[in-house]
mmCIF file of C-alpha atoms and ligand atoms in Angstrom:
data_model
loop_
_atom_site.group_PDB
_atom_site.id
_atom_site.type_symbol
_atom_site.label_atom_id
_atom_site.label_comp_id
_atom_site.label_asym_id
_atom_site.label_seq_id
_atom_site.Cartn_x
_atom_site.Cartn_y
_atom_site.Cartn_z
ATOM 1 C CA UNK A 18 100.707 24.964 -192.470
ATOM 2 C CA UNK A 19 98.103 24.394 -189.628
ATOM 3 C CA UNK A 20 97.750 21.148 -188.626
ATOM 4 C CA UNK A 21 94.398 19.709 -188.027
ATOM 5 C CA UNK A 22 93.575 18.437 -184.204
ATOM 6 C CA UNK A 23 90.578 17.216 -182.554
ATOM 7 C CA UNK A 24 89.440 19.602 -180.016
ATOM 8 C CA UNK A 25 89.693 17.794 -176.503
ATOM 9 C CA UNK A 26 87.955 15.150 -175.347
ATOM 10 C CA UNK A 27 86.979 12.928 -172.877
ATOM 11 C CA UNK A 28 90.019 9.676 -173.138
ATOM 12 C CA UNK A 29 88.918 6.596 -174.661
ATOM 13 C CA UNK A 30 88.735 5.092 -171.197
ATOM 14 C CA UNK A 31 86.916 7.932 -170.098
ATOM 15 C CA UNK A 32 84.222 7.275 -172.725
ATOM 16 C CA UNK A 33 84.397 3.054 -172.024
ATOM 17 C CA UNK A 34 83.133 4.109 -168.638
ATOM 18 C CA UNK A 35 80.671 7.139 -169.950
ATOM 19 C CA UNK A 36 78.946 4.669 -172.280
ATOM 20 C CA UNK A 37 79.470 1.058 -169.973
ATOM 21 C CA UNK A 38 81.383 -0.040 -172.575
ATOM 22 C CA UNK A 39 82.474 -3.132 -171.391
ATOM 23 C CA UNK A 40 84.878 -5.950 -174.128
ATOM 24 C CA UNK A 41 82.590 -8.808 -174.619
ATOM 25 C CA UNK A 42 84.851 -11.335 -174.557
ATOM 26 C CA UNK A 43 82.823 -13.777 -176.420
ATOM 27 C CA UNK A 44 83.258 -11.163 -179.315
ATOM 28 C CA UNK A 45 86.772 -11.056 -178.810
ATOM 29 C CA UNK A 46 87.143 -7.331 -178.548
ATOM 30 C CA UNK A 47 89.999 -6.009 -176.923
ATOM 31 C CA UNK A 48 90.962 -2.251 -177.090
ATOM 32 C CA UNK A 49 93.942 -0.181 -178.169
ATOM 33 C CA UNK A 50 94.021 2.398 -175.604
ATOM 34 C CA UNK A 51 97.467 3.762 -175.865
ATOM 35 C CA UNK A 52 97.496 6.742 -178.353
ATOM 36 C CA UNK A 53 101.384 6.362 -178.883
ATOM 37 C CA UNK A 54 100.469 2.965 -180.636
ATOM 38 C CA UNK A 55 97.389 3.976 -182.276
ATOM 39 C CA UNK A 56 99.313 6.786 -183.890
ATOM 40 C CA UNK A 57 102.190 4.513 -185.095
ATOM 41 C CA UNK A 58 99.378 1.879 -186.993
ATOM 42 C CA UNK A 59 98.127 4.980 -188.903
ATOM 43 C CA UNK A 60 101.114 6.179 -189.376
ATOM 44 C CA UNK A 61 101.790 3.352 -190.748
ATOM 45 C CA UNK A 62 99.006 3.932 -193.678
ATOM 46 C CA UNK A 63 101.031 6.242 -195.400
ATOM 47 C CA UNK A 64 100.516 10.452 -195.444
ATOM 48 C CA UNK A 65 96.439 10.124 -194.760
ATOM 49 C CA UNK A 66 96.240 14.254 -195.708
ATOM 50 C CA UNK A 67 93.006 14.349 -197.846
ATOM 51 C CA UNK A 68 92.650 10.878 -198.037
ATOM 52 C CA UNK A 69 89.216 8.974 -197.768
ATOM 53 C CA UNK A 70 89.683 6.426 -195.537
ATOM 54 C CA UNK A 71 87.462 2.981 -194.192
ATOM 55 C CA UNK A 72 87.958 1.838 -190.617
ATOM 56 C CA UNK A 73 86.882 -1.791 -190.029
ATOM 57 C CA UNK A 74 85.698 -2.264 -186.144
ATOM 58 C CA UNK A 75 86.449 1.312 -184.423
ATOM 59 C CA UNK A 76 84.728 0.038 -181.241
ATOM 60 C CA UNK A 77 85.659 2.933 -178.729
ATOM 61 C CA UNK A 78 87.286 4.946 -181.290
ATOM 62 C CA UNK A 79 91.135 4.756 -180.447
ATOM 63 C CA UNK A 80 92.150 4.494 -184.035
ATOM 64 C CA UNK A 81 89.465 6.093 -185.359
ATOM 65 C CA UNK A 82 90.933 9.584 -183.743
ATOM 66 C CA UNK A 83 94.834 9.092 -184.739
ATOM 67 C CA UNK A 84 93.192 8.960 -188.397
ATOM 68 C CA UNK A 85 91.426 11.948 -187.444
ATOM 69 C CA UNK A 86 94.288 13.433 -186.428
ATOM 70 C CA UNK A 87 96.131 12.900 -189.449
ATOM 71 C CA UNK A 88 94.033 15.213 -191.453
ATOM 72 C CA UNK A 89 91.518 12.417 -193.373
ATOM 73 C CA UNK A 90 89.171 14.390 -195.785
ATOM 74 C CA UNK A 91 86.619 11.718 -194.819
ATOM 75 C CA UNK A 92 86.035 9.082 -192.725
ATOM 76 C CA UNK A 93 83.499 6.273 -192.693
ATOM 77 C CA UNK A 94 83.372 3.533 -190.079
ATOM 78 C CA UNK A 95 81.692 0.485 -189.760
ATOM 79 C CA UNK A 96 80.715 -0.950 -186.300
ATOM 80 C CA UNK A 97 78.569 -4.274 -185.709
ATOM 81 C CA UNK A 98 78.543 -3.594 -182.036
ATOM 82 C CA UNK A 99 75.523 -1.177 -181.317
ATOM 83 C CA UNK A 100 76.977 -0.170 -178.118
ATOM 84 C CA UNK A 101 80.173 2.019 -179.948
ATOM 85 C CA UNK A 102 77.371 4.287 -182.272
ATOM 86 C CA UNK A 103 76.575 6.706 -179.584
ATOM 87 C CA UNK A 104 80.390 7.330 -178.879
ATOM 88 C CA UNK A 105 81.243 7.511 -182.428
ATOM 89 C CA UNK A 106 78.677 10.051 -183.286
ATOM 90 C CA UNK A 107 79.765 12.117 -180.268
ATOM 91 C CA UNK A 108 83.320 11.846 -182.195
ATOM 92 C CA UNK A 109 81.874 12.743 -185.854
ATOM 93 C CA UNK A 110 80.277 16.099 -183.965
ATOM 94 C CA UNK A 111 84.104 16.930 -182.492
ATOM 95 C CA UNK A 112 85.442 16.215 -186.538
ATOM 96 C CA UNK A 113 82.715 18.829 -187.500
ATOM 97 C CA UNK A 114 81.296 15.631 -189.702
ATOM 98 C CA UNK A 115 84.049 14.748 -191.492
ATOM 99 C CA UNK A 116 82.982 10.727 -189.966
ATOM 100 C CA UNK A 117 80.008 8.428 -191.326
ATOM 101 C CA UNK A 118 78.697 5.871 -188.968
ATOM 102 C CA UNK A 119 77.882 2.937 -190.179
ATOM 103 C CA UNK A 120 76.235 0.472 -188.065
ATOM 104 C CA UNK A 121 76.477 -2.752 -189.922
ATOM 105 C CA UNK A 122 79.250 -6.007 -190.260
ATOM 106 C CA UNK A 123 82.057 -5.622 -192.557
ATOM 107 C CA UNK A 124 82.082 -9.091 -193.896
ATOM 108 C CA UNK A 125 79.015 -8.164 -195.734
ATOM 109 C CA UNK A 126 79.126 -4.452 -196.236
ATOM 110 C CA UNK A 127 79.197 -3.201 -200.085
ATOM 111 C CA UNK A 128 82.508 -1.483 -200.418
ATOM 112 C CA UNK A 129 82.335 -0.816 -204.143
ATOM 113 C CA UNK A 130 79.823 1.672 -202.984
ATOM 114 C CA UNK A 131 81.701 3.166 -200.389
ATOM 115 C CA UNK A 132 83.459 6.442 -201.291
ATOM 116 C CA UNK A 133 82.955 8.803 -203.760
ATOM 117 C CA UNK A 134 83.048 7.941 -207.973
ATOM 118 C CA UNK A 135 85.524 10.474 -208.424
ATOM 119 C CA UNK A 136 88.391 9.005 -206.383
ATOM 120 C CA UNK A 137 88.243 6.013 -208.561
ATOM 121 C CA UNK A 138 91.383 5.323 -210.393
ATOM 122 C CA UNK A 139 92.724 2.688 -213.449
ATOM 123 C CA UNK A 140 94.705 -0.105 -211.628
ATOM 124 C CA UNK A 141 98.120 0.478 -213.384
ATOM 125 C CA UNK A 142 98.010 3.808 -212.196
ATOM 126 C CA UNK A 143 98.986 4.751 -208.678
ATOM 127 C CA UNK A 144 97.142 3.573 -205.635
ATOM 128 C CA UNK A 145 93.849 5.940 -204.977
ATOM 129 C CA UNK A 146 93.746 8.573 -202.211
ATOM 130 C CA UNK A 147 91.604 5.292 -200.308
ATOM 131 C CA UNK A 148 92.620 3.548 -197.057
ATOM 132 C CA UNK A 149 91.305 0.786 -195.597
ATOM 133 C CA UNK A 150 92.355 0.423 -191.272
ATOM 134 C CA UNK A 151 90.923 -1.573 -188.593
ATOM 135 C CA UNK A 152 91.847 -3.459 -185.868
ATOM 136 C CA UNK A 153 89.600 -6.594 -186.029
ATOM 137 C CA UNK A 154 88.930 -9.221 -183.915
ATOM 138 C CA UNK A 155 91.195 -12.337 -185.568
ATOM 139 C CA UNK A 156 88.060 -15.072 -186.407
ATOM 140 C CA UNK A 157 86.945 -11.645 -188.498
ATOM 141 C CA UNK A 158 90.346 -10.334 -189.551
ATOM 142 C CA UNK A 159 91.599 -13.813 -191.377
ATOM 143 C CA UNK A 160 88.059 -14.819 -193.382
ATOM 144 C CA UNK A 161 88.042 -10.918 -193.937
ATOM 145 C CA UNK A 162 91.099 -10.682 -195.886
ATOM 146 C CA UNK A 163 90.531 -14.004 -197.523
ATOM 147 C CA UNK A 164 87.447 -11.897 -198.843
ATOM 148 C CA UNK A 165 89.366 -9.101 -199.659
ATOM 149 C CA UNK A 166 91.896 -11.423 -201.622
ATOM 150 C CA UNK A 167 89.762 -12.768 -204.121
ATOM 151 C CA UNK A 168 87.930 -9.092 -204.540
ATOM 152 C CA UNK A 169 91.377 -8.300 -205.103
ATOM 153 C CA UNK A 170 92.587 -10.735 -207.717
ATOM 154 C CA UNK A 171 89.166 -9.820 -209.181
ATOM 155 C CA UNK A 172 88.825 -6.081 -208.778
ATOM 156 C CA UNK A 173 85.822 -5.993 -206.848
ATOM 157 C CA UNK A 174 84.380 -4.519 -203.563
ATOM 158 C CA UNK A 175 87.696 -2.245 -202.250
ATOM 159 C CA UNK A 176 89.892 -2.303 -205.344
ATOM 160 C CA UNK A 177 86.976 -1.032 -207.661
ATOM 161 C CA UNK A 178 88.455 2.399 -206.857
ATOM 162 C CA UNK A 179 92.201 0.759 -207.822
ATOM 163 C CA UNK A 180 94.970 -0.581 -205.887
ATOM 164 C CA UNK A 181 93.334 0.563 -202.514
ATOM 165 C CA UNK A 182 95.807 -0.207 -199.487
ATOM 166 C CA UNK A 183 95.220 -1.404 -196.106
ATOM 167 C CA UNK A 184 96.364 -1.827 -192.787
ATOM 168 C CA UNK A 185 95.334 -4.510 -190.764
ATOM 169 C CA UNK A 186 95.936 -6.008 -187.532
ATOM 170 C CA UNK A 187 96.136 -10.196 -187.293
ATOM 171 C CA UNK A 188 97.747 -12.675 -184.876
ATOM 172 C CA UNK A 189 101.150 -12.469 -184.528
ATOM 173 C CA UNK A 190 101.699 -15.777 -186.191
ATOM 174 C CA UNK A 191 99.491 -15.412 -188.952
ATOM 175 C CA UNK A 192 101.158 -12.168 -189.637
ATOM 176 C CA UNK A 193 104.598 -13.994 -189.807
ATOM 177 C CA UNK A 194 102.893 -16.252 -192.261
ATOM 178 C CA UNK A 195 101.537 -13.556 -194.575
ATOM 179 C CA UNK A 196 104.975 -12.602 -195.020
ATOM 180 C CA UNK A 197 106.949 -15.677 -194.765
ATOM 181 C CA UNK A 198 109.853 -16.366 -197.755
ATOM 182 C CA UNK A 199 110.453 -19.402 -199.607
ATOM 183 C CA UNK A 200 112.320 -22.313 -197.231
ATOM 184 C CA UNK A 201 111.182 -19.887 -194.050
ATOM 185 C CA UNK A 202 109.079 -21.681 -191.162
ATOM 186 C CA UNK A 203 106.238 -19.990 -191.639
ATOM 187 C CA UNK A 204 105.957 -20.255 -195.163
ATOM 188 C CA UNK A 205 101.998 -21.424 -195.681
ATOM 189 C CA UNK A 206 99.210 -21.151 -197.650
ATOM 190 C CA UNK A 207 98.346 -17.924 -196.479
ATOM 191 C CA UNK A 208 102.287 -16.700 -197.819
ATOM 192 C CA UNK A 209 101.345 -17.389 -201.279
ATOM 193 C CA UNK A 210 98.026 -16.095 -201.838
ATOM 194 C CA UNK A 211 99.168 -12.709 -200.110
ATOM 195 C CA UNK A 212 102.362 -12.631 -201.727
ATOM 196 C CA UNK A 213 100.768 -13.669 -205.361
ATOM 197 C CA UNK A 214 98.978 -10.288 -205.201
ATOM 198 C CA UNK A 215 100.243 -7.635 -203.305
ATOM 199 C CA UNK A 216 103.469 -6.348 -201.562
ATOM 200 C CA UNK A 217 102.901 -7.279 -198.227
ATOM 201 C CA UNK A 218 104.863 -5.718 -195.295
ATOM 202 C CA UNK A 219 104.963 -7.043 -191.380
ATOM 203 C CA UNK A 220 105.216 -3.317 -190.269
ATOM 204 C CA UNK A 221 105.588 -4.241 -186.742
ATOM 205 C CA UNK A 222 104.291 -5.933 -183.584
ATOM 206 C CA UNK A 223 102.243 -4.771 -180.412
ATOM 207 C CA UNK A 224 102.393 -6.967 -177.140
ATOM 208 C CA UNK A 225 99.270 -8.098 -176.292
ATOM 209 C CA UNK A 226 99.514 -6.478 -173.214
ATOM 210 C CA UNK A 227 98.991 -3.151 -174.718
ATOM 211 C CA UNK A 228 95.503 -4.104 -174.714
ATOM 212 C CA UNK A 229 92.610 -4.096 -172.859
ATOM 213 C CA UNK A 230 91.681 -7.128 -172.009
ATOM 214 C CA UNK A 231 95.077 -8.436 -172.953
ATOM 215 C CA UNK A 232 94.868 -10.824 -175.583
ATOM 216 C CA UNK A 233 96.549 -14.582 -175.624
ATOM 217 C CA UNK A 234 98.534 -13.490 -178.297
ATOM 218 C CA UNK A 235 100.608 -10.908 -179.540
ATOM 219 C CA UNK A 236 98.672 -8.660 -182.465
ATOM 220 C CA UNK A 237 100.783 -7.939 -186.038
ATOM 221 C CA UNK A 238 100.265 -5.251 -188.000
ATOM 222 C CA UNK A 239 100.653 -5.558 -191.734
ATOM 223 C CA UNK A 240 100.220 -3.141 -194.629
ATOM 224 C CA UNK A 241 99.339 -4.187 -198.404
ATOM 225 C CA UNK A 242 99.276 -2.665 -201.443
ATOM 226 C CA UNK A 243 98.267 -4.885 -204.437
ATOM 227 C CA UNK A 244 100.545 -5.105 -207.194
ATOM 228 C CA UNK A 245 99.829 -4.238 -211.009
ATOM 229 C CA UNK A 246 100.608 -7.087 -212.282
ATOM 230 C CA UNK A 247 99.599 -10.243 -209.837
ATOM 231 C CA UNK A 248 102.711 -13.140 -209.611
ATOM 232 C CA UNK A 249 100.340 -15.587 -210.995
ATOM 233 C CA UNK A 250 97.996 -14.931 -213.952
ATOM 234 C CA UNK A 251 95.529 -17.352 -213.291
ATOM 235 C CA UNK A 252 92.060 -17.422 -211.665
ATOM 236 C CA UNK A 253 91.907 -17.028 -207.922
ATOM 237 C CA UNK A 254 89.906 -20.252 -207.397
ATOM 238 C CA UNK A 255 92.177 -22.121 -209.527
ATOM 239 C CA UNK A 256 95.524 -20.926 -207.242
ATOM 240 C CA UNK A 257 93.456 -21.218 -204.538
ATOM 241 C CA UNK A 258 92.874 -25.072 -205.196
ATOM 242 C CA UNK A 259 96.318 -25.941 -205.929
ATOM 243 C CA UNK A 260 97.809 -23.764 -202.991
ATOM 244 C CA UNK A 261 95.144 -25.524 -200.905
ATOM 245 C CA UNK A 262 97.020 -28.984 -201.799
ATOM 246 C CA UNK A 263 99.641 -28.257 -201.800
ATOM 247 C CA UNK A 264 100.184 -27.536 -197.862
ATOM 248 C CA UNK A 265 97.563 -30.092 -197.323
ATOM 249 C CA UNK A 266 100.507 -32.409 -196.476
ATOM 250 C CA UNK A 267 102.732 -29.388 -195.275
ATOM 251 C CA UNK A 268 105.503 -31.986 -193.547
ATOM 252 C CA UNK A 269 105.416 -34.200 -196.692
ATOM 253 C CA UNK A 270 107.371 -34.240 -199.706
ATOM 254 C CA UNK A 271 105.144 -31.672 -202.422
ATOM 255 C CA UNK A 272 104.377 -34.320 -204.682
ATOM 256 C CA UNK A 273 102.253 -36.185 -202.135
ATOM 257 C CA UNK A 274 100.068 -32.784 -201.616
ATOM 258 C CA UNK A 275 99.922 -31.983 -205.208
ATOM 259 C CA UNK A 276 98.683 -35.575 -206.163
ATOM 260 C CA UNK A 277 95.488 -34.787 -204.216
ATOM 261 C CA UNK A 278 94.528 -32.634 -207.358
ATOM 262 C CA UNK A 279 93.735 -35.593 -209.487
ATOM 263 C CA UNK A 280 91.373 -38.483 -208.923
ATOM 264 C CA UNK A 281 92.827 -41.683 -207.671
ATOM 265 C CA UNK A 282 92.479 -43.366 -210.945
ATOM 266 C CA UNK A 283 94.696 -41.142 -212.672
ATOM 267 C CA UNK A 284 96.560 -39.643 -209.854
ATOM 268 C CA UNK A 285 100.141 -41.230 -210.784
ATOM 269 C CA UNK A 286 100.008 -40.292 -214.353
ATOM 270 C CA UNK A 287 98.697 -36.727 -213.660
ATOM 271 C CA UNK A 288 101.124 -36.313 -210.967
ATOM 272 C CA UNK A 289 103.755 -37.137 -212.990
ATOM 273 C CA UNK A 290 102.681 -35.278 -215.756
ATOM 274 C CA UNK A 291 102.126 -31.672 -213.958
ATOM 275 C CA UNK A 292 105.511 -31.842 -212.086
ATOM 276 C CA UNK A 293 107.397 -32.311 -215.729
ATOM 277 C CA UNK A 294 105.205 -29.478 -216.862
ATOM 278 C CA UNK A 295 105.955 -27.467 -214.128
ATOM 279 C CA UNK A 296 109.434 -28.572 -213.804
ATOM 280 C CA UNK A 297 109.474 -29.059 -210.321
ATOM 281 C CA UNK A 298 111.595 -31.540 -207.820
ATOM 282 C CA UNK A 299 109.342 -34.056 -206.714
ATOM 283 C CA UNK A 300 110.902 -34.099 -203.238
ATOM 284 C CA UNK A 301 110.803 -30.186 -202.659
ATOM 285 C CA UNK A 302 108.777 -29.921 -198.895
ATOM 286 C CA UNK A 303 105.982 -27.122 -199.784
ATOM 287 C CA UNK A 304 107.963 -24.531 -197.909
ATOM 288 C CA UNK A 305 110.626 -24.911 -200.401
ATOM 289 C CA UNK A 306 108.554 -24.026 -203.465
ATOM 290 C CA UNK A 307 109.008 -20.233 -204.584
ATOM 291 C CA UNK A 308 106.340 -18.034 -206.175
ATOM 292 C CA UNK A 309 108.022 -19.291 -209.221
ATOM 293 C CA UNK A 310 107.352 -22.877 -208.609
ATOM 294 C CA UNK A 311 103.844 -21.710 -207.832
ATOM 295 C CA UNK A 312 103.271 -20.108 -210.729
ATOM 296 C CA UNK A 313 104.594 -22.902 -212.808
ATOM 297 C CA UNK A 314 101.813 -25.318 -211.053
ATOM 298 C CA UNK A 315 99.074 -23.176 -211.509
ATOM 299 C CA UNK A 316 100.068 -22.861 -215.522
ATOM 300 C CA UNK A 317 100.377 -26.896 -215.652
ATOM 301 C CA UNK A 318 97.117 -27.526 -213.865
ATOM 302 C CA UNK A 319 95.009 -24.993 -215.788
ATOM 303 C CA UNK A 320 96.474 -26.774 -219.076
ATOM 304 C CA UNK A 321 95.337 -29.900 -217.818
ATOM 305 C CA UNK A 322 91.868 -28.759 -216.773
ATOM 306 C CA UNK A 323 91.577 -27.578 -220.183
ATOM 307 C CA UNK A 324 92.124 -30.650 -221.628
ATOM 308 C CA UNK A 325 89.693 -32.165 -219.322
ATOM 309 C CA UNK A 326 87.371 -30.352 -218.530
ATOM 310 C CA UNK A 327 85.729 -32.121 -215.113
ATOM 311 C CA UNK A 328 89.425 -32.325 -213.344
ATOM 312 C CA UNK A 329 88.782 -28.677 -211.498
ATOM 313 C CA UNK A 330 85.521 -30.110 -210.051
ATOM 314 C CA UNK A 331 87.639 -32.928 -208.555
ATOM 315 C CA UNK A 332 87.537 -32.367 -204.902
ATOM 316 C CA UNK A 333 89.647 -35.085 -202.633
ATOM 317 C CA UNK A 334 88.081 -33.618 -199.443
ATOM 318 C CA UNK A 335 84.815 -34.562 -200.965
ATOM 319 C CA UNK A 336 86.328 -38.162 -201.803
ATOM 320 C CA UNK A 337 87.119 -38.802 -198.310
ATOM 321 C CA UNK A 338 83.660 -37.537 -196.978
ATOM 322 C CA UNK A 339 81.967 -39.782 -199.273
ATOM 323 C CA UNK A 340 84.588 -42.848 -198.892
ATOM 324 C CA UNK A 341 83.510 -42.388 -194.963
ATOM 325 C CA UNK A 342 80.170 -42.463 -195.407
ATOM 326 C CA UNK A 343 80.089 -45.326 -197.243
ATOM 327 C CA UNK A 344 82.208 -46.818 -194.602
ATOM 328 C CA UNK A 345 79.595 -45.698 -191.658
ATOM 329 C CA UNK A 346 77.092 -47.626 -194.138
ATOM 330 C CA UNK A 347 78.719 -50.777 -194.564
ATOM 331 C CA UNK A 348 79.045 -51.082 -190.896
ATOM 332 C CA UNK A 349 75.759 -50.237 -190.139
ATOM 333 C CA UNK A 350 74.355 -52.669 -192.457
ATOM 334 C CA UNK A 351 77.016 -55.463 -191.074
ATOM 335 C CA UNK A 352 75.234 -54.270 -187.048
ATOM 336 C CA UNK A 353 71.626 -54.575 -188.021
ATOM 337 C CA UNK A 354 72.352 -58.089 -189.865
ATOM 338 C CA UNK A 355 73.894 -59.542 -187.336
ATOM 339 C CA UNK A 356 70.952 -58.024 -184.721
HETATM 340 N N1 SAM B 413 89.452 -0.888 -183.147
HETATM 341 C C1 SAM B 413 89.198 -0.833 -181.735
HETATM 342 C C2 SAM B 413 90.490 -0.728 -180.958
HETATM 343 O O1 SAM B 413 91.546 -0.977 -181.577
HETATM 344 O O2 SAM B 413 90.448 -0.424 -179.774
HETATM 345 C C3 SAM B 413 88.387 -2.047 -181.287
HETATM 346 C C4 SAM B 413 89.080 -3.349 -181.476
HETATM 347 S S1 SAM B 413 88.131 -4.788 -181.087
HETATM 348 C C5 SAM B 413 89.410 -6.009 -181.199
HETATM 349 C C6 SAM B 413 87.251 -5.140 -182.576
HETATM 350 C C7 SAM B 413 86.071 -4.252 -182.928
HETATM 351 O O3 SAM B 413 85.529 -4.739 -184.161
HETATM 352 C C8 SAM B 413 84.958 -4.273 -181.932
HETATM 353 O O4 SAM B 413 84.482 -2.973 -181.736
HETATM 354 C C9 SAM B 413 83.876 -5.150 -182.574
HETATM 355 O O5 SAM B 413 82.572 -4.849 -182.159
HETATM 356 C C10 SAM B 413 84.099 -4.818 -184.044
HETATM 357 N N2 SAM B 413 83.656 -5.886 -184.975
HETATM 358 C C11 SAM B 413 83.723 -7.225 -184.767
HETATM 359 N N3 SAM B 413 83.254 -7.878 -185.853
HETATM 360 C C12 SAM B 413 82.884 -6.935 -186.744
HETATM 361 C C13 SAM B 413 82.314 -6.986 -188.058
HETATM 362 N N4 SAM B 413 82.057 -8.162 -188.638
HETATM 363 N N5 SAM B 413 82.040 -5.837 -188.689
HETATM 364 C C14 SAM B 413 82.306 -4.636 -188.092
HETATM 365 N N6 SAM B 413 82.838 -4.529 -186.849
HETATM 366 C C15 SAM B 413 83.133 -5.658 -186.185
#
């Protein structure tokens, strides 16, 4: 068997200087030059032979040529930063075109359209011959796999082809969190909605000196592959809510978080009623409740939406605003009274 290699090319910091390709730091870009490490991520993505594979944020292309290298039938990346096209194209002419270059932002790029119909595949089946890779800056990475969460729990964008899998770098913390067991000090809100849907695996970490710029922190990377059947069966909103209060009061015992679900008027009964339903310990922290427990809380708190039918549209963030406002109002009116 012959394996596949680029033909040779200028370095990546060869091409930083050919094109002036200088990190912005107020984008937060910081590049993976070492190809020892940039190999080991994609290695990390499984046997990429034949496989059609996304790379979120190639910037100078580090990545972008170990998946190259590991014999990807095609390749499309998508770049916000205008500056990376030119070097990218010059890297699709070395493939012979196996690359498309997309210029465009990830948060709002149409996925479901993105590879071929054919590769599609039913979700109980195995995962499709489609990756998704990048290494992102963090304030993208996080609200980007929030995204990719809920189009997960719903089957959209990605996972319209199936169980797609990715590989994704984050913070070294919220990496830890992703991953983090029941009673562990990480354990988050973050922990369960990962954990809820896919099997989730903290492959390994890279100092943030193997960057350039260095980073403040140290970079995690972390594969998923979303399971058949998700931990909870309920709608991602709805876990979403209840996970939300959960860890609102993360130090707390979980009945004070969970209590924020319900509308002061009826927020003792409710609470009482949902952690008999649920059959949880009142004095559990939220770090102590499993995926069980979760599960159990969702269940109760869907049952007593349905009974009544405005509780989901309860929002105790929204309380507050509003009990503030009114506060800001009463004082105002007290100033110009006494003016
Ligand atoms: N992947 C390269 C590496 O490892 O050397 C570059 C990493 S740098 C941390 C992040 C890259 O993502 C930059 O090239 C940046 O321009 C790009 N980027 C940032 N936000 C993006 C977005 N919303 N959509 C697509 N690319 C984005």
């Amino acid at each position: 068997m012959t394996l596949y290699r680029l033909p040779p090319l200028p370095t990546i910091r060869e091409i930083i200087k050919l094109y002036n390709l200088r990190a912005e730091k107020q984008l937060s870009q910081n590049f993976l030059l070492d190809l020892k490490l940039t190999d080991k991520i994609v290695r990390k993505a499984g046997n990429l032979k034949n496989a059609y594979v996304c790379e979120v944020g190639p910037g100078p292309g580090g990545i972008t040529r170990a998946i190259l290298n590991a014999n990807a039938e095609e390749l499309l990346v998508v770049e916000k930063d205008t500056r990376f096209i030119p070097g990218l194209k010059m890297l699709n002419e070395a493939s012979m075109g196996k690359m498309r270059v997309v210029h465009g932002d990830i948060l709002t790029y149409r996925m479901e359209r993105a590879f071929p119909n054919h590769l599609r595949k039913a979700w109980e089946d195995d995962p499709p011959n489609v990756h998704i890779i990048g290494n992102l800056p963090f304030n993208v990475s996080t609200p980007l796999i929030i995204k990719w969460l809920e189009d997960m729990a719903n089957r959209t964008g990605p996972f319209t082809y199936g169980r797609t899998q990715m590989t994704l770098t984050f913070q070294h913390e919220v990496a830890e969190r992703m991953v983090a067991p029941t009673g562990g000090r990480q354990r988050s809100r973050l922990s369960i909605m990962t954990q809820y849907l896919c099997n989730v695996k903290h492959c390994f970490s890279i100092p943030g000196r193997a960057f350039v710029p260095k980073p403040e922190v140290d970079v995690g990377v972390v594969h998923f592959t979303p399971l058949i059947q998700p931990k909870i069966n309920q709608p991602f909103k709805l876990i979403e809510k209840v996970v939300r209060s959960v860890f609102q009061l993360r130090r707390k015992y979980c009945y004070r978080g969970i209590s924020l679900l319900f509308p002061e008027e009826q927020r003792t009964a409710l609470t009482d009623r949902i952690l008999t339903l649920a059959d949880i310990e009142p004095t559990l922290r939220p770090s102590e409740l499993s995926m069980k427990h979760f599960q159990g809380l969702c269940t109760a708190y869907r049952e007593l939406c349905d009974q009544d039918p405005h509780l989901f549209s309860y929002n105790f963030r929204e309380e507050l605003r509003l009990k503030k406002v009114k506060r800001q109002d009463t004082q105002d009116s007290v100033k110009s009274e006494m003016l």
